[in-house]
PDB file of C-alpha atoms in Angstrom:
ATOM      1  CA  MET A 168      70.581  94.565  72.250  1.00  0.00           C
ATOM      2  CA  ASP A 169      72.293  94.622  68.894  1.00  0.00           C
ATOM      3  CA  ASP A 170      74.304  92.078  67.015  1.00  0.00           C
ATOM      4  CA  GLU A 171      77.666  93.107  67.997  1.00  0.00           C
ATOM      5  CA  GLN A 172      76.891  93.048  71.773  1.00  0.00           C
ATOM      6  CA  LEU A 173      75.345  89.805  71.574  1.00  0.00           C
ATOM      7  CA  LEU A 174      78.200  87.991  69.650  1.00  0.00           C
ATOM      8  CA  ALA A 175      80.458  89.604  72.113  1.00  0.00           C
ATOM      9  CA  ASN A 176      78.361  88.397  75.110  1.00  0.00           C
ATOM     10  CA  LEU A 177      78.332  84.994  73.696  1.00  0.00           C
ATOM     11  CA  THR A 178      82.261  85.225  73.759  1.00  0.00           C
ATOM     12  CA  THR A 179      82.579  86.632  76.974  1.00  0.00           C
ATOM     13  CA  THR A 180      80.305  83.881  78.453  1.00  0.00           C
ATOM     14  CA  PHE A 181      81.969  81.092  76.531  1.00  0.00           C
ATOM     15  CA  ASP A 182      85.234  82.332  78.065  1.00  0.00           C
ATOM     16  CA  GLY A 183      84.033  82.349  81.391  1.00  0.00           C
ATOM     17  CA  ALA A 184      82.586  79.333  81.076  1.00  0.00           C
ATOM     18  CA  ALA A 185      86.010  77.646  80.241  1.00  0.00           C
ATOM     19  CA  ALA A 186      87.578  79.535  83.038  1.00  0.00           C
ATOM     20  CA  VAL A 187      85.236  77.724  85.370  1.00  0.00           C
ATOM     21  CA  ILE A 188      85.339  74.530  83.860  1.00  0.00           C
ATOM     22  CA  SER A 189      89.400  74.600  84.092  1.00  0.00           C
ATOM     23  CA  ARG A 190      89.195  74.935  87.785  1.00  0.00           C
ATOM     24  CA  ILE A 191      86.829  71.827  88.219  1.00  0.00           C
ATOM     25  CA  GLN A 192      88.813  68.994  90.255  1.00  0.00           C
ATOM     26  CA  PRO A 193      87.855  65.189  89.272  1.00  0.00           C
ATOM     27  CA  ASP A 194      86.549  64.618  92.530  1.00  0.00           C
ATOM     28  CA  GLU A 195      83.813  67.434  92.224  1.00  0.00           C
ATOM     29  CA  LEU A 196      82.263  65.961  89.206  1.00  0.00           C
ATOM     30  CA  TRP A 197      79.595  64.035  91.139  1.00  0.00           C
ATOM     31  CA  ASP A 198      78.777  66.910  93.389  1.00  0.00           C
ATOM     32  CA  PRO A 199      75.110  68.165  93.291  1.00  0.00           C
ATOM     33  CA  THR A 200      74.817  71.441  91.288  1.00  0.00           C
ATOM     34  CA  PRO A 201      71.602  73.921  91.757  1.00  0.00           C
ATOM     35  CA  CYS A 202      70.205  71.931  88.817  1.00  0.00           C
ATOM     36  CA  GLU A 203      67.861  69.736  90.783  1.00  0.00           C
ATOM     37  CA  GLY A 204      69.112  66.005  90.368  1.00  0.00           C
ATOM     38  CA  TRP A 205      71.877  67.002  88.210  1.00  0.00           C
ATOM     39  CA  ASP A 206      75.964  66.518  89.434  1.00  0.00           C
ATOM     40  CA  VAL A 207      78.643  68.415  88.123  1.00  0.00           C
ATOM     41  CA  ALA A 208      79.440  65.743  85.003  1.00  0.00           C
ATOM     42  CA  ARG A 209      75.925  65.783  84.072  1.00  0.00           C
ATOM     43  CA  LEU A 210      75.877  69.340  83.659  1.00  0.00           C
ATOM     44  CA  LEU A 211      79.292  69.794  81.850  1.00  0.00           C
ATOM     45  CA  ALA A 212      78.059  66.938  79.522  1.00  0.00           C
ATOM     46  CA  HIS A 213      74.752  69.198  79.170  1.00  0.00           C
ATOM     47  CA  LEU A 214      76.813  71.961  78.128  1.00  0.00           C
ATOM     48  CA  VAL A 215      78.787  70.661  75.417  1.00  0.00           C
ATOM     49  CA  GLY A 216      75.621  69.136  74.374  1.00  0.00           C
ATOM     50  CA  VAL A 217      74.160  72.723  74.330  1.00  0.00           C
ATOM     51  CA  GLN A 218      77.117  74.209  72.380  1.00  0.00           C
ATOM     52  CA  ARG A 219      76.866  71.065  69.408  1.00  0.00           C
ATOM     53  CA  ARG A 220      73.053  71.322  68.950  1.00  0.00           C
ATOM     54  CA  TRP A 221      73.417  75.413  68.882  1.00  0.00           C
ATOM     55  CA  THR A 222      76.307  75.259  66.766  1.00  0.00           C
ATOM     56  CA  MET A 223      74.099  72.916  64.325  1.00  0.00           C
ATOM     57  CA  ALA A 224      71.044  75.320  64.397  1.00  0.00           C
ATOM     58  CA  ALA A 225      73.526  78.311  63.374  1.00  0.00           C
ATOM     59  CA  ALA A 226      75.538  76.398  60.720  1.00  0.00           C
ATOM     60  CA  THR A 227      72.359  74.695  58.756  1.00  0.00           C
ATOM     61  CA  GLY A 228      69.592  76.205  60.252  1.00  0.00           C
ATOM     62  CA  VAL A 229      68.214  72.974  61.955  1.00  0.00           C
ATOM     63  CA  GLY A 230      69.318  71.995  65.498  1.00  0.00           C
ATOM     64  CA  GLY A 231      69.753  68.525  66.745  1.00  0.00           C
ATOM     65  CA  ALA A 232      67.553  66.816  69.278  1.00  0.00           C
ATOM     66  CA  ARG A 233      68.469  67.170  72.978  1.00  0.00           C
ATOM     67  CA  GLY A 234      70.840  64.306  74.042  1.00  0.00           C
ATOM     68  CA  TRP A 235      73.392  63.456  76.920  1.00  0.00           C
ATOM     69  CA  GLY A 236      75.864  60.493  75.724  1.00  0.00           C
ATOM     70  CA  ASP A 237      79.199  60.822  76.570  1.00  0.00           C
ATOM     71  CA  GLU A 238      79.957  64.398  75.671  1.00  0.00           C
ATOM     72  CA  LEU A 239      83.097  64.768  77.584  1.00  0.00           C
ATOM     73  CA  GLY A 240      85.792  62.593  76.516  1.00  0.00           C
ATOM     74  CA  ASP A 241      88.814  62.512  78.802  1.00  0.00           C
ATOM     75  CA  ASP A 242      89.301  65.925  79.259  1.00  0.00           C
ATOM     76  CA  PRO A 243      86.238  68.045  79.934  1.00  0.00           C
ATOM     77  CA  HIS A 244      87.846  71.624  79.775  1.00  0.00           C
ATOM     78  CA  ALA A 245      89.538  70.968  76.353  1.00  0.00           C
ATOM     79  CA  THR A 246      86.050  69.525  74.883  1.00  0.00           C
ATOM     80  CA  TYR A 247      84.415  72.565  76.062  1.00  0.00           C
ATOM     81  CA  VAL A 248      86.859  74.807  74.714  1.00  0.00           C
ATOM     82  CA  ALA A 249      86.961  73.286  71.343  1.00  0.00           C
ATOM     83  CA  VAL A 250      83.018  73.028  71.133  1.00  0.00           C
ATOM     84  CA  SER A 251      82.347  76.865  72.119  1.00  0.00           C
ATOM     85  CA  ALA A 252      85.226  77.862  69.715  1.00  0.00           C
ATOM     86  CA  GLU A 253      83.090  76.113  66.690  1.00  0.00           C
ATOM     87  CA  ALA A 254      79.900  77.477  68.079  1.00  0.00           C
ATOM     88  CA  LEU A 255      81.341  81.020  68.052  1.00  0.00           C
ATOM     89  CA  ALA A 256      82.490  80.523  64.741  1.00  0.00           C
ATOM     90  CA  ALA A 257      79.006  79.505  63.950  1.00  0.00           C
ATOM     91  CA  TRP A 258      77.335  82.213  65.227  1.00  0.00           C
ATOM     92  CA  GLN A 259      79.771  84.755  63.872  1.00  0.00           C
ATOM     93  CA  ALA A 260      79.423  83.766  60.251  1.00  0.00           C
ATOM     94  CA  PRO A 261      77.740  86.093  57.694  1.00  0.00           C
ATOM     95  CA  GLY A 262      73.803  85.827  57.889  1.00  0.00           C
ATOM     96  CA  ALA A 263      73.799  83.242  61.081  1.00  0.00           C
ATOM     97  CA  LEU A 264      71.623  85.603  62.816  1.00  0.00           C
ATOM     98  CA  ASP A 265      69.368  86.636  60.247  1.00  0.00           C
ATOM     99  CA  GLN A 266      68.258  83.107  59.517  1.00  0.00           C
ATOM    100  CA  GLU A 267      65.114  81.352  61.015  1.00  0.00           C
ATOM    101  CA  LEU A 268      65.971  78.409  63.079  1.00  0.00           C
ATOM    102  CA  THR A 269      64.183  74.792  63.441  1.00  0.00           C
ATOM    103  CA  MET A 270      64.549  73.458  66.471  1.00  0.00           C
ATOM    104  CA  PRO A 271      62.780  70.408  68.157  1.00  0.00           C
ATOM    105  CA  PHE A 272      60.633  72.726  70.052  1.00  0.00           C
ATOM    106  CA  GLY A 273      59.804  75.070  67.035  1.00  0.00           C
ATOM    107  CA  THR A 274      60.772  77.833  64.668  1.00  0.00           C
ATOM    108  CA  ILE A 275      62.541  80.986  65.957  1.00  0.00           C
ATOM    109  CA  PRO A 276      64.651  83.460  64.752  1.00  0.00           C
ATOM    110  CA  ALA A 277      68.339  83.027  65.208  1.00  0.00           C
ATOM    111  CA  ARG A 278      68.630  85.952  67.310  1.00  0.00           C
ATOM    112  CA  VAL A 279      66.465  84.434  69.893  1.00  0.00           C
ATOM    113  CA  GLY A 280      68.421  81.357  69.939  1.00  0.00           C
ATOM    114  CA  ALA A 281      71.634  83.122  70.246  1.00  0.00           C
ATOM    115  CA  GLY A 282      70.116  84.692  73.690  1.00  0.00           C
ATOM    116  CA  ILE A 283      68.651  81.239  74.620  1.00  0.00           C
ATOM    117  CA  LEU A 284      72.349  79.948  74.292  1.00  0.00           C
ATOM    118  CA  PHE A 285      73.586  82.980  76.231  1.00  0.00           C
ATOM    119  CA  VAL A 286      71.644  82.929  78.811  1.00  0.00           C
ATOM    120  CA  GLU A 287      71.785  79.178  79.093  1.00  0.00           C
ATOM    121  CA  ILE A 288      75.774  79.291  79.129  1.00  0.00           C
ATOM    122  CA  LEU A 289      75.911  82.224  81.721  1.00  0.00           C
ATOM    123  CA  VAL A 290      73.257  80.693  83.998  1.00  0.00           C
ATOM    124  CA  HIS A 291      74.798  77.059  83.949  1.00  0.00           C
ATOM    125  CA  THR A 292      78.390  78.968  84.589  1.00  0.00           C
ATOM    126  CA  TRP A 293      76.823  79.879  87.869  1.00  0.00           C
ATOM    127  CA  ASP A 294      75.737  76.567  88.523  1.00  0.00           C
ATOM    128  CA  LEU A 295      78.840  75.362  88.118  1.00  0.00           C
ATOM    129  CA  ALA A 296      80.776  77.824  89.884  1.00  0.00           C
ATOM    130  CA  ALA A 297      78.271  77.516  92.970  1.00  0.00           C
ATOM    131  CA  ALA A 298      78.737  73.992  93.100  1.00  0.00           C
ATOM    132  CA  THR A 299      82.462  73.858  92.950  1.00  0.00           C
ATOM    133  CA  ALA A 300      82.839  76.680  95.528  1.00  0.00           C
ATOM    134  CA  GLN A 301      84.351  79.229  92.894  1.00  0.00           C
ATOM    135  CA  ASP A 302      83.264  82.423  92.736  1.00  0.00           C
ATOM    136  CA  ASP A 303      79.962  82.622  91.304  1.00  0.00           C
ATOM    137  CA  ALA A 304      79.187  86.406  90.939  1.00  0.00           C
ATOM    138  CA  ILE A 305      77.760  87.162  87.374  1.00  0.00           C
ATOM    139  CA  ASP A 306      79.128  90.208  85.931  1.00  0.00           C
ATOM    140  CA  PRO A 307      76.035  92.991  86.135  1.00  0.00           C
ATOM    141  CA  ARG A 308      76.239  93.924  82.452  1.00  0.00           C
ATOM    142  CA  LEU A 309      75.763  90.540  81.061  1.00  0.00           C
ATOM    143  CA  ALA A 310      73.409  89.591  83.972  1.00  0.00           C
ATOM    144  CA  ALA A 311      71.188  92.353  82.669  1.00  0.00           C
ATOM    145  CA  ASP A 312      71.300  91.502  79.063  1.00  0.00           C
ATOM    146  CA  ALA A 313      70.462  88.113  80.209  1.00  0.00           C
ATOM    147  CA  LEU A 314      67.701  89.149  82.163  1.00  0.00           C
ATOM    148  CA  GLU A 315      66.395  91.050  79.105  1.00  0.00           C
ATOM    149  CA  CYS A 316      67.115  87.711  76.893  1.00  0.00           C
ATOM    150  CA  ALA A 317      65.497  85.474  79.218  1.00  0.00           C
ATOM    151  CA  GLN A 318      62.380  87.505  79.686  1.00  0.00           C
ATOM    152  CA  GLY A 319      61.768  87.622  76.253  1.00  0.00           C
ATOM    153  CA  PHE A 320      61.700  83.905  75.675  1.00  0.00           C
ATOM    154  CA  VAL A 321      60.846  82.240  79.024  1.00  0.00           C
ATOM    155  CA  THR A 322      57.273  81.159  78.726  1.00  0.00           C
ATOM    156  CA  ASP A 323      54.497  79.343  81.221  1.00  0.00           C
ATOM    157  CA  GLU A 324      55.061  76.645  78.833  1.00  0.00           C
ATOM    158  CA  ALA A 325      58.872  76.471  79.096  1.00  0.00           C
ATOM    159  CA  ARG A 326      58.691  76.591  82.590  1.00  0.00           C
ATOM    160  CA  ALA A 327      55.807  73.838  82.817  1.00  0.00           C
ATOM    161  CA  ALA A 328      58.252  71.577  80.749  1.00  0.00           C
ATOM    162  CA  GLY A 329      60.729  72.028  83.387  1.00  0.00           C
ATOM    163  CA  ALA A 330      63.305  74.049  81.163  1.00  0.00           C
ATOM    164  CA  TYR A 331      63.155  76.569  84.091  1.00  0.00           C
ATOM    165  CA  GLY A 332      62.096  76.536  87.638  1.00  0.00           C
ATOM    166  CA  PRO A 333      59.009  78.991  88.859  1.00  0.00           C
ATOM    167  CA  PRO A 334      60.180  82.497  89.481  1.00  0.00           C
ATOM    168  CA  LEU A 335      61.356  83.024  93.061  1.00  0.00           C
ATOM    169  CA  ALA A 336      60.502  86.360  94.910  1.00  0.00           C
ATOM    170  CA  VAL A 337      63.506  88.722  95.070  1.00  0.00           C
ATOM    171  CA  ALA A 338      63.451  92.510  96.250  1.00  0.00           C
ATOM    172  CA  ASP A 339      63.139  95.309  93.522  1.00  0.00           C
ATOM    173  CA  ASP A 340      66.316  96.447  94.367  1.00  0.00           C
ATOM    174  CA  ALA A 341      68.462  93.318  94.532  1.00  0.00           C
ATOM    175  CA  PRO A 342      71.256  93.008  92.424  1.00  0.00           C
ATOM    176  CA  VAL A 343      70.430  92.226  88.657  1.00  0.00           C
ATOM    177  CA  ASP A 344      72.336  88.856  88.761  1.00  0.00           C
ATOM    178  CA  ALA A 345      70.114  87.754  91.970  1.00  0.00           C
ATOM    179  CA  GLN A 346      66.936  89.047  89.832  1.00  0.00           C
ATOM    180  CA  LEU A 347      68.341  86.924  86.730  1.00  0.00           C
ATOM    181  CA  LEU A 348      68.474  83.754  88.864  1.00  0.00           C
ATOM    182  CA  ALA A 349      65.301  84.250  90.797  1.00  0.00           C
ATOM    183  CA  PHE A 350      63.366  84.972  87.342  1.00  0.00           C
ATOM    184  CA  LEU A 351      64.936  81.347  86.293  1.00  0.00           C
ATOM    185  CA  GLY A 352      63.751  79.639  89.237  1.00  0.00           C
ATOM    186  CA  ARG A 353      67.523  79.258  90.481  1.00  0.00           C
ATOM    187  CA  GLN A 354      68.662  79.064  94.255  1.00  0.00           C
ATOM    188  CA  PRO A 355      72.002  78.215  95.756  1.00  0.00           C
ATOM    189  CA  ILE A 356      72.872  74.810  96.931  1.00  0.00           C
ATOM    190  CA  ALA A 357      71.302  74.087 100.786  1.00  0.00           C
TER     191      ALA A 357
END
């Protein structure tokens, strides 16, 4: 996908995440998500931390270390909207997609980093929607682009490190969102 489409996908995905987060009720924060061992609150904190880490990478060429911390503040939706706006601005800056990024796991092209962020936010939005009984359908165009990105960076090493689950079996003619989720090892909450 070209840079224009990648940035459009980031915008659409960030907006979609904000919409799902806006509908999460306080009593759902401790509900389980499809991310094994993670509740809604921890996943929300992760999304905010991911946005901050990749914003730093896009703005400086160096991404921060992984951490959870108290990232949410009193209003998870407002916090997410603010950090995703900063992230989008950093990725849209001239030259942001042309640089090499030094991340805790190695050096990668910025376009790959933006693709990782796109997939991460898209799939974690699905996790949050599934956990809170919201519409968890993924737009087929976004799912197709995300699957293409993920096939480029999800390695056996990343799966072994626990970043992604083992791929699940899915029919060849399954909808593309099901193919994406299966490729990343995602299952609905039992």
